[in-house]
PDB file of C-alpha atoms in Angstrom:
ATOM      1  CA  UNK A   3     -79.970-126.791 -17.733  1.00 61.00           C
ATOM      2  CA  UNK A   4     -76.854-124.727 -17.026  1.00 70.00           C
ATOM      3  CA  UNK A   5     -74.684-127.813 -17.535  1.00 68.00           C
ATOM      4  CA  UNK A   6     -76.137-128.360 -21.005  1.00 65.00           C
ATOM      5  CA  UNK A   7     -75.492-124.742 -21.973  1.00 65.00           C
ATOM      6  CA  UNK A   8     -71.932-124.848 -20.617  1.00 63.00           C
ATOM      7  CA  UNK A   9     -71.348-128.188 -22.354  1.00 63.00           C
ATOM      8  CA  UNK A  10     -72.606-126.734 -25.652  1.00 65.00           C
ATOM      9  CA  UNK A  11     -70.354-123.691 -25.328  1.00 69.00           C
ATOM     10  CA  UNK A  12     -67.347-125.888 -24.512  1.00 66.00           C
ATOM     11  CA  UNK A  13     -68.100-128.097 -27.552  1.00 63.00           C
ATOM     12  CA  UNK A  14     -68.301-125.030 -29.829  1.00 66.00           C
ATOM     13  CA  UNK A  15     -65.017-123.686 -28.522  1.00 74.00           C
ATOM     14  CA  UNK A  16     -63.397-127.094 -29.139  1.00 65.00           C
ATOM     15  CA  UNK A  17     -64.741-127.233 -32.714  1.00 68.00           C
ATOM     16  CA  UNK A  18     -63.575-123.690 -33.498  1.00 67.00           C
ATOM     17  CA  UNK A  19     -60.147-124.443 -32.019  1.00 55.00           C
ATOM     18  CA  UNK A  20     -59.838-127.608 -34.128  1.00 51.00           C
ATOM     19  CA  UNK A  21     -60.791-125.668 -37.275  1.00 49.00           C
ATOM     20  CA  UNK A  22     -58.159-123.024 -36.592  1.00 48.00           C
ATOM     21  CA  UNK A  23     -55.451-125.634 -36.013  1.00 49.00           C
ATOM     22  CA  UNK A  24     -56.310-128.025 -38.848  1.00 53.00           C
ATOM     23  CA  UNK A  25     -57.643-125.658 -41.534  1.00 53.00           C
ATOM     24  CA  UNK A  26     -55.537-126.113 -44.708  1.00 51.00           C
ATOM     25  CA  UNK A  27     -53.183-123.236 -45.366  1.00 50.00           C
ATOM     26  CA  UNK A  28     -51.538-122.277 -48.614  1.00 51.00           C
ATOM     27  CA  UNK A  29     -47.943-121.242 -48.822  1.00 52.00           C
ATOM     28  CA  UNK A  30     -47.539-117.720 -50.154  1.00 65.00           C
ATOM     29  CA  UNK A  31     -46.116-117.716 -53.662  1.00 75.00           C
ATOM     30  CA  UNK A  32     -42.501-116.571 -53.578  1.00 88.00           C
ATOM     31  CA  UNK A  33     -40.123-115.670 -56.409  1.00 91.00           C
ATOM     32  CA  UNK A  34     -37.868-118.546 -57.484  1.00 94.00           C
ATOM     33  CA  UNK A  35     -34.413-117.637 -58.804  1.00 93.00           C
ATOM     34  CA  UNK A  36     -32.112-119.462 -61.226  1.00 95.00           C
ATOM     35  CA  UNK A  37     -29.024-118.239 -63.078  1.00 94.00           C
ATOM     36  CA  UNK A  38     -27.324-119.341 -66.258  1.00 93.00           C
ATOM     37  CA  UNK A  39     -23.937-118.237 -67.532  1.00 92.00           C
ATOM     38  CA  UNK A  40     -25.414-114.992 -68.894  1.00 93.00           C
ATOM     39  CA  UNK A  41     -28.874-114.469 -67.384  1.00 95.00           C
ATOM     40  CA  UNK A  42     -30.872-114.387 -64.157  1.00 97.00           C
ATOM     41  CA  UNK A  43     -34.378-115.878 -64.273  1.00 97.00           C
ATOM     42  CA  UNK A  44     -36.980-115.025 -61.610  1.00 97.00           C
ATOM     43  CA  UNK A  45     -40.200-117.035 -61.796  1.00 96.00           C
ATOM     44  CA  UNK A  46     -43.119-116.086 -59.529  1.00 96.00           C
ATOM     45  CA  UNK A  47     -46.172-118.368 -59.599  1.00 95.00           C
ATOM     46  CA  UNK A  48     -49.592-116.861 -58.980  1.00 94.00           C
ATOM     47  CA  UNK A  49     -50.313-119.681 -56.532  1.00 92.00           C
ATOM     48  CA  UNK A  50     -48.633-122.621 -54.803  1.00 90.00           C
ATOM     49  CA  UNK A  51     -51.767-124.773 -55.124  1.00 92.00           C
ATOM     50  CA  UNK A  52     -52.127-127.453 -57.771  1.00 91.00           C
ATOM     51  CA  UNK A  53     -54.489-126.707 -60.653  1.00 91.00           C
ATOM     52  CA  UNK A  54     -54.457-124.024 -63.325  1.00 93.00           C
ATOM     53  CA  UNK A  55     -51.709-121.538 -62.589  1.00 93.00           C
ATOM     54  CA  UNK A  56     -49.850-118.646 -64.178  1.00 93.00           C
ATOM     55  CA  UNK A  57     -46.292-117.391 -63.898  1.00 95.00           C
ATOM     56  CA  UNK A  58     -44.693-113.971 -63.878  1.00 95.00           C
ATOM     57  CA  UNK A  59     -41.195-114.285 -65.348  1.00 95.00           C
ATOM     58  CA  UNK A  60     -38.427-111.693 -65.292  1.00 97.00           C
ATOM     59  CA  UNK A  61     -35.189-112.284 -67.152  1.00 96.00           C
ATOM     60  CA  UNK A  62     -32.187-109.998 -66.831  1.00 96.00           C
ATOM     61  CA  UNK A  63     -28.517-110.185 -67.601  1.00 94.00           C
ATOM     62  CA  UNK A  64     -26.250-110.662 -64.587  1.00 93.00           C
ATOM     63  CA  UNK A  65     -25.931-106.866 -64.195  1.00 94.00           C
ATOM     64  CA  UNK A  66     -29.720-106.490 -63.885  1.00 94.00           C
ATOM     65  CA  UNK A  67     -30.512-105.149 -67.374  1.00 95.00           C
ATOM     66  CA  UNK A  68     -33.647-106.602 -69.026  1.00 95.00           C
ATOM     67  CA  UNK A  69     -32.978-109.476 -71.412  1.00 91.00           C
ATOM     68  CA  UNK A  70     -33.723-108.637 -75.007  1.00 84.00           C
ATOM     69  CA  UNK A  71     -34.595-110.770 -77.977  1.00 76.00           C
ATOM     70  CA  UNK A  72     -35.198-114.443 -78.291  1.00 84.00           C
ATOM     71  CA  UNK A  73     -38.258-116.527 -77.624  1.00 92.00           C
ATOM     72  CA  UNK A  74     -38.938-117.579 -74.027  1.00 95.00           C
ATOM     73  CA  UNK A  75     -40.334-121.093 -73.592  1.00 95.00           C
ATOM     74  CA  UNK A  76     -41.529-122.704 -70.352  1.00 96.00           C
ATOM     75  CA  UNK A  77     -41.685-126.502 -69.950  1.00 96.00           C
ATOM     76  CA  UNK A  78     -43.317-127.773 -66.732  1.00 96.00           C
ATOM     77  CA  UNK A  79     -42.533-131.367 -65.730  1.00 95.00           C
ATOM     78  CA  UNK A  80     -42.949-133.637 -62.741  1.00 94.00           C
ATOM     79  CA  UNK A  81     -40.152-136.177 -63.317  1.00 90.00           C
ATOM     80  CA  UNK A  82     -40.892-138.259 -60.185  1.00 88.00           C
ATOM     81  CA  UNK A  83     -44.332-139.082 -61.591  1.00 88.00           C
ATOM     82  CA  UNK A  84     -43.399-139.147 -65.290  1.00 88.00           C
ATOM     83  CA  UNK A  85     -45.598-136.128 -66.109  1.00 86.00           C
ATOM     84  CA  UNK A  86     -44.736-133.353 -68.541  1.00 92.00           C
ATOM     85  CA  UNK A  87     -46.729-130.563 -70.100  1.00 90.00           C
ATOM     86  CA  UNK A  88     -46.242-129.356 -73.669  1.00 93.00           C
ATOM     87  CA  UNK A  89     -43.880-126.369 -73.977  1.00 94.00           C
ATOM     88  CA  UNK A  90     -45.551-122.976 -73.596  1.00 94.00           C
ATOM     89  CA  UNK A  91     -44.272-119.787 -75.222  1.00 94.00           C
ATOM     90  CA  UNK A  92     -44.226-116.933 -72.726  1.00 94.00           C
ATOM     91  CA  UNK A  93     -45.950-113.729 -73.727  1.00 91.00           C
ATOM     92  CA  UNK A  94     -43.750-110.613 -73.510  1.00 92.00           C
ATOM     93  CA  UNK A  95     -45.101-107.721 -71.432  1.00 93.00           C
ATOM     94  CA  UNK A  96     -42.047-105.468 -71.737  1.00 93.00           C
ATOM     95  CA  UNK A  97     -38.309-106.085 -72.213  1.00 94.00           C
ATOM     96  CA  UNK A  98     -37.268-108.814 -69.799  1.00 94.00           C
ATOM     97  CA  UNK A  99     -40.793-109.295 -68.375  1.00 96.00           C
ATOM     98  CA  UNK A 100     -43.001-112.185 -69.492  1.00 95.00           C
ATOM     99  CA  UNK A 101     -46.292-113.805 -68.536  1.00 96.00           C
ATOM    100  CA  UNK A 102     -47.259-117.459 -68.852  1.00 94.00           C
ATOM    101  CA  UNK A 103     -50.936-118.191 -68.292  1.00 92.00           C
ATOM    102  CA  UNK A 104     -53.224-121.208 -68.044  1.00 89.00           C
ATOM    103  CA  UNK A 105     -50.572-123.707 -66.986  1.00 92.00           C
ATOM    104  CA  UNK A 106     -52.306-126.913 -65.862  1.00 91.00           C
ATOM    105  CA  UNK A 107     -50.232-128.140 -62.914  1.00 91.00           C
ATOM    106  CA  UNK A 108     -52.776-130.787 -61.997  1.00 90.00           C
ATOM    107  CA  UNK A 109     -50.953-132.581 -59.179  1.00 92.00           C
ATOM    108  CA  UNK A 110     -49.517-131.503 -55.836  1.00 93.00           C
ATOM    109  CA  UNK A 111     -45.825-132.207 -55.361  1.00 93.00           C
ATOM    110  CA  UNK A 112     -42.432-131.206 -56.749  1.00 95.00           C
ATOM    111  CA  UNK A 113     -42.496-129.742 -60.266  1.00 94.00           C
ATOM    112  CA  UNK A 114     -39.544-128.633 -62.370  1.00 96.00           C
ATOM    113  CA  UNK A 115     -40.118-125.595 -64.567  1.00 95.00           C
ATOM    114  CA  UNK A 116     -37.560-125.436 -67.383  1.00 96.00           C
ATOM    115  CA  UNK A 117     -37.224-121.934 -68.818  1.00 96.00           C
ATOM    116  CA  UNK A 118     -35.407-121.394 -72.116  1.00 95.00           C
ATOM    117  CA  UNK A 119     -34.206-118.158 -73.662  1.00 93.00           C
ATOM    118  CA  UNK A 120     -32.544-118.841 -77.004  1.00 86.00           C
ATOM    119  CA  UNK A 121     -29.883-121.498 -76.242  1.00 86.00           C
ATOM    120  CA  UNK A 122     -29.876-120.963 -72.459  1.00 91.00           C
ATOM    121  CA  UNK A 123     -31.940-123.230 -70.198  1.00 94.00           C
ATOM    122  CA  UNK A 124     -32.486-123.241 -66.446  1.00 97.00           C
ATOM    123  CA  UNK A 125     -34.560-125.539 -64.270  1.00 96.00           C
ATOM    124  CA  UNK A 126     -36.543-123.949 -61.441  1.00 95.00           C
ATOM    125  CA  UNK A 127     -38.035-126.243 -58.770  1.00 95.00           C
ATOM    126  CA  UNK A 128     -41.607-125.474 -57.703  1.00 93.00           C
ATOM    127  CA  UNK A 129     -43.404-127.227 -54.848  1.00 93.00           C
ATOM    128  CA  UNK A 130     -47.210-127.261 -55.071  1.00 92.00           C
ATOM    129  CA  UNK A 131     -49.706-128.192 -52.368  1.00 90.00           C
TER     130      UNK A 131
END
């Protein structure tokens, strides 16, 4: 009887250990930086998982002052797979601070997020799990 109890406890410990080791983990969303000749673009995704996502976007001049004027457009694409999503106009929150919501990044892998402010364009790589 004691062997069965000890065997059951050992099996539970093994299962819990396997779950801890193999449980899927997400990578914490980090800011992604790109610079053009006149501006610095910082894109922070809400998540690094594939699916519907949103982005926080801050645009400043190279001295750190908020960018002013001009429409900000975001164009997500996954060139390796031939996928692209229609351009999305970012919503301004305050000078130099924008929000892009409901972006359907439906596949895990390497995405390229092109951000345009007037005539300036940068490409920001984004890896999704």
